Structures are given as structure tokens and as C-alpha cells.
Short mmCIF file of C-alpha atoms in Angstrom, two decimals:
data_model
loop_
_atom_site.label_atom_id
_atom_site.label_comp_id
_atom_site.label_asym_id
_atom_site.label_seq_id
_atom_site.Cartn_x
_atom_site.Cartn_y
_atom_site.Cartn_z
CA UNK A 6 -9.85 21.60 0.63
CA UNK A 7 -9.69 18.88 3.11
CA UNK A 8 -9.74 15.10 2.38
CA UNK A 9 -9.67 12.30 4.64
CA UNK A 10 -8.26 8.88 3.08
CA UNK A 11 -8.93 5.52 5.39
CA UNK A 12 -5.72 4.36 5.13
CA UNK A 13 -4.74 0.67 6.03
CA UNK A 14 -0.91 0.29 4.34
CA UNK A 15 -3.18 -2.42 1.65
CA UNK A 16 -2.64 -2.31 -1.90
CA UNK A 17 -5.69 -1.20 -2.63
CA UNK A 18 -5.57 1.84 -0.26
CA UNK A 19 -1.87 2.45 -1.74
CA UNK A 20 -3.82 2.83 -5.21
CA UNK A 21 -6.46 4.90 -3.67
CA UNK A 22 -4.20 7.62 -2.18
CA UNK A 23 -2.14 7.73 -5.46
CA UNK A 24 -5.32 8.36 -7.58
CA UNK A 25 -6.59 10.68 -4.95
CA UNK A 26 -3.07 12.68 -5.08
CA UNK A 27 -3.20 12.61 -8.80
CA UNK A 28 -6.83 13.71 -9.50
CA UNK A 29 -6.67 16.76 -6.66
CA UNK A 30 -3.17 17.78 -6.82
CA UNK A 31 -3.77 21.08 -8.33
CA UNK A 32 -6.26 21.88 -5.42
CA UNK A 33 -3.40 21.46 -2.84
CA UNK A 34 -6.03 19.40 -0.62
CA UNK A 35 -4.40 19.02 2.95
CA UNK A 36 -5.05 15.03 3.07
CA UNK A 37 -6.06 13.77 6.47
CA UNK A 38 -5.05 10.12 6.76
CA UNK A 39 -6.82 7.65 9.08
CA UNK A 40 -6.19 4.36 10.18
CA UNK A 41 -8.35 2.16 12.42
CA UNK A 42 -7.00 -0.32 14.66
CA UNK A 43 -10.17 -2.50 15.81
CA UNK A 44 -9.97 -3.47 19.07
CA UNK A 45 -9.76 -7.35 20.60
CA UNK A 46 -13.18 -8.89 21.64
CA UNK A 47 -11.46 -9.94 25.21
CA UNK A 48 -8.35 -8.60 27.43
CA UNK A 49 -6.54 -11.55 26.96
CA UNK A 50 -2.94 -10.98 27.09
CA UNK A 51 -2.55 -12.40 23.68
CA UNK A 52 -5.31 -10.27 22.37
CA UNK A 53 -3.79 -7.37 23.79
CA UNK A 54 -0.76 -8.16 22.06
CA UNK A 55 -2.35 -8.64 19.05
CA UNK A 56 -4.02 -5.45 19.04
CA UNK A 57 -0.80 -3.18 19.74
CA UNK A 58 1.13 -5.18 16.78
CA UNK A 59 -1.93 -4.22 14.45
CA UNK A 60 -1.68 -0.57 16.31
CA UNK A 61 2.14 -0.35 14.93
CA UNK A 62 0.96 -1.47 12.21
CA UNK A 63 -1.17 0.77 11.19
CA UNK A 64 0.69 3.85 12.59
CA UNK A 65 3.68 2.87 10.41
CA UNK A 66 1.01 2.69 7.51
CA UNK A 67 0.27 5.90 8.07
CA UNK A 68 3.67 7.52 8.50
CA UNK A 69 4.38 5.83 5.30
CA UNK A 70 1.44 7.66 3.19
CA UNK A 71 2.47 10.85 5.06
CA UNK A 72 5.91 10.76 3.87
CA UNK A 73 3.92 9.96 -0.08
CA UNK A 74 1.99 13.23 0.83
CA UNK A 75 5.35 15.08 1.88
CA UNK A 76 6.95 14.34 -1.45
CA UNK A 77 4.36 15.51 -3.08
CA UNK A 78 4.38 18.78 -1.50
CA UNK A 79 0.42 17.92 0.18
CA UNK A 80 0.08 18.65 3.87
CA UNK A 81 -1.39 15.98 5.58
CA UNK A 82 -2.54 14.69 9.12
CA UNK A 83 -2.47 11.30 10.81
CA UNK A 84 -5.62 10.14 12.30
CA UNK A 85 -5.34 6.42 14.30
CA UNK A 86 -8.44 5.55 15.66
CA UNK A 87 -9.49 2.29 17.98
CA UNK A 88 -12.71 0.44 17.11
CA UNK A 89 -15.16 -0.90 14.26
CA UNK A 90 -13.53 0.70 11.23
CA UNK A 91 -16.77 1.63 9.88
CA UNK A 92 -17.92 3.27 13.28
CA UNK A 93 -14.99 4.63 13.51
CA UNK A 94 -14.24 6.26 10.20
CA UNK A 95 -17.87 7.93 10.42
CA UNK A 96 -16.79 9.26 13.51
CA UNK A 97 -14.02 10.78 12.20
CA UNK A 98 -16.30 12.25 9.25
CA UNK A 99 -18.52 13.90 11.72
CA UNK A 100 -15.64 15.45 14.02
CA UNK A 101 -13.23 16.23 11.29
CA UNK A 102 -15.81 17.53 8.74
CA UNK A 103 -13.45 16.54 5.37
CA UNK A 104 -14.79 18.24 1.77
CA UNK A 105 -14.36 14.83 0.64
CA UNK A 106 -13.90 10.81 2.07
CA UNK A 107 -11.84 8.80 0.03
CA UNK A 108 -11.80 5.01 0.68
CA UNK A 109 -10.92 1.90 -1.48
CA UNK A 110 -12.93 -1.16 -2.09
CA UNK A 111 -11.22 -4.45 -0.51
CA UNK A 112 -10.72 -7.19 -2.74
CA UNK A 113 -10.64 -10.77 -2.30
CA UNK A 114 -10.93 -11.87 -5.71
CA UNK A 115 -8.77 -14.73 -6.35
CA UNK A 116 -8.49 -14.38 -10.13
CA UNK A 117 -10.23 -13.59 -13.73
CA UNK A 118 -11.61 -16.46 -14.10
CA UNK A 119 -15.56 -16.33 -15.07
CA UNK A 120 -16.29 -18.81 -11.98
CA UNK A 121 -14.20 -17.09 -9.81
CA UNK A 122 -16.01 -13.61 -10.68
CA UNK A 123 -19.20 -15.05 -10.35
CA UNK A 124 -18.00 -16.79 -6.53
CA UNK A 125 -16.69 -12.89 -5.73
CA UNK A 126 -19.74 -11.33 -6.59
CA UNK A 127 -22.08 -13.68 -4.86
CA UNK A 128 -19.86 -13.23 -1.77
CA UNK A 129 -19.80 -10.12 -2.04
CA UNK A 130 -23.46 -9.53 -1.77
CA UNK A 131 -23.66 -11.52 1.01
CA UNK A 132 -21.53 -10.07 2.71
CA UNK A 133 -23.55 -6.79 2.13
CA UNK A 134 -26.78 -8.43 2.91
CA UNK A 135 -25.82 -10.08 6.31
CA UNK A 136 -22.40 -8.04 7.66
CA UNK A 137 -22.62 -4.66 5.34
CA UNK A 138 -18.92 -3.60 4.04
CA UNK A 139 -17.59 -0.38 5.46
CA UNK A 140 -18.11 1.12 1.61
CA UNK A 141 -21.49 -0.25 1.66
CA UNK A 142 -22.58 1.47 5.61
CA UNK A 143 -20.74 4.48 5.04
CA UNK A 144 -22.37 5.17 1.73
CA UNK A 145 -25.61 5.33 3.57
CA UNK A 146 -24.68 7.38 6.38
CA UNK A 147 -21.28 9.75 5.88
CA UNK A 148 -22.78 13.10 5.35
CA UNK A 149 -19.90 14.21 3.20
CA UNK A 150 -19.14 13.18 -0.60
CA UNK A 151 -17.88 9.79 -0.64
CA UNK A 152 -15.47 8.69 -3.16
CA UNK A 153 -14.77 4.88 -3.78
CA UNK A 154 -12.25 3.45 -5.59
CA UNK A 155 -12.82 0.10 -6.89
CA UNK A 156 -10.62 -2.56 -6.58
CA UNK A 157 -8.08 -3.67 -9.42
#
């Protein structure tokens, strides 16, 4: 069994690969692990900069959940890609060809508070209706299962 985990070194994606680990374990999944710097709009110096210290980033990110998926005795891969994560991370789908796509919900959500909730969820939805989430575009279009974790 392979699964691929998008993997950005966030708490949420730290939670995601731990679940992930804990509910396949016993399968002894080989976990690929991919990361997606997206590239700078210009080739500004600056932006160029700015991309290789998210590149590092990312990359030590990655090494990081590696070394997770070492001490649990999983195999895994590292995948760094360069682009719109959601292009991207269907890309990866469709050349990789993972039993399984693990990614975690981002949250924003400032607190528990009823207003606050209510401000998330109408953002959120927005944000599907005009932009589209990566969840939200790959759910339509990865041709493998999809697993997404929500956020905490």
C-alpha cells in the first residue's frame, strides 16, 4: 500500500500524518511525503529569495516527517514539488498513482466562540466559492481515494 501525505511542517499536517500512521500502521503503507513550494509571481531577487527560504523550508518539513516515518518502522519517500499546491499535488496523484491521498484541512479559526465560528464558516465558503481550497479542487478531480482530516 502506498500513501501520499501533502506535507507542509503545519500543525495540522503534523496531526494528519500521526492519524494516518496510527490508522494504517498494521498495513505497513510505504508513505510518500510531498511538499509544494509555490513559486514567486516575478524574478525579483527578493522573490527569488523568498522562494528558496520557503524551498528549505519545506524540504526540512519533509525530512522531519521522514525521520516520524523512520521511527515508526514505515518506509517513506520525499516528494518537493514547485508550483500551485493544488496543481501540483494532483500532479503528483496522477504520476505517482498512491492507494490513498491524505491531506489536512487548514484552519484559520481564531477561537470557539459562536461569532467567531459563524465568521470561519462564512469565510470559508467564500473562499470555496471564489478561490476553491486545495481540499475542495482536489476532491473533485484526484482520481484516487481522498482522505481529509479536519482541522482541530
Amino acid at each position: 500500500m502506498r500513501i501520499m501525505v501533502a506535507y507542509d511542517g503545519s500543525r495540522n499536517a503534523k496531526l494528519a500524518l500521526a492519524q494516518t500512521v496510527d490508522m494504517f500502521h498494521r498495513l505497513r503503507p510505504k508513505l510518500l511525503l510531498v511538499g509544494v513550494a509555490e513559486e514567486t509571481r516575478d524574478s525579483t531577487e527578493l522573490n527569488e529569495e523568498l522562494f528558496q527560504e520557503e524551498y528549505q523550508e519545506i524540504k526540512a518539513a519533509l525530512e522531519e516527517a521522514s525521520e516520524f516515518a523512520t521511527e515508526q518502522k514505515l518506509e517513506s519517500e520525499i516528494i518537493i514539488a514547485e508550483g500551485d499546491p493544488r496543481k501540483m499535488l494532483l500532479e503528483a496523484t496522477r504520476k505517482r498513482t498512491p492507494d490513498l491521498l491524505v491531506i489536512a484541512r487548514h484552519s484559520t479559526k481564531p477561537d470557539g466562540g459562536i461569532i467567531a465560528q459563524s465568521l470561519t464558516y462564512f469565510v470559508d465558503e467564500l473562499d470555496y466559492m471564489t478561490f476553491g481550497s486545495v481540499s475542495a479542487f482536489l476532491s473533485r478531480r484526484v482520481e484516487c481515494p481522498l482522505l481529509i482530516y479536519p482541522a482541530p
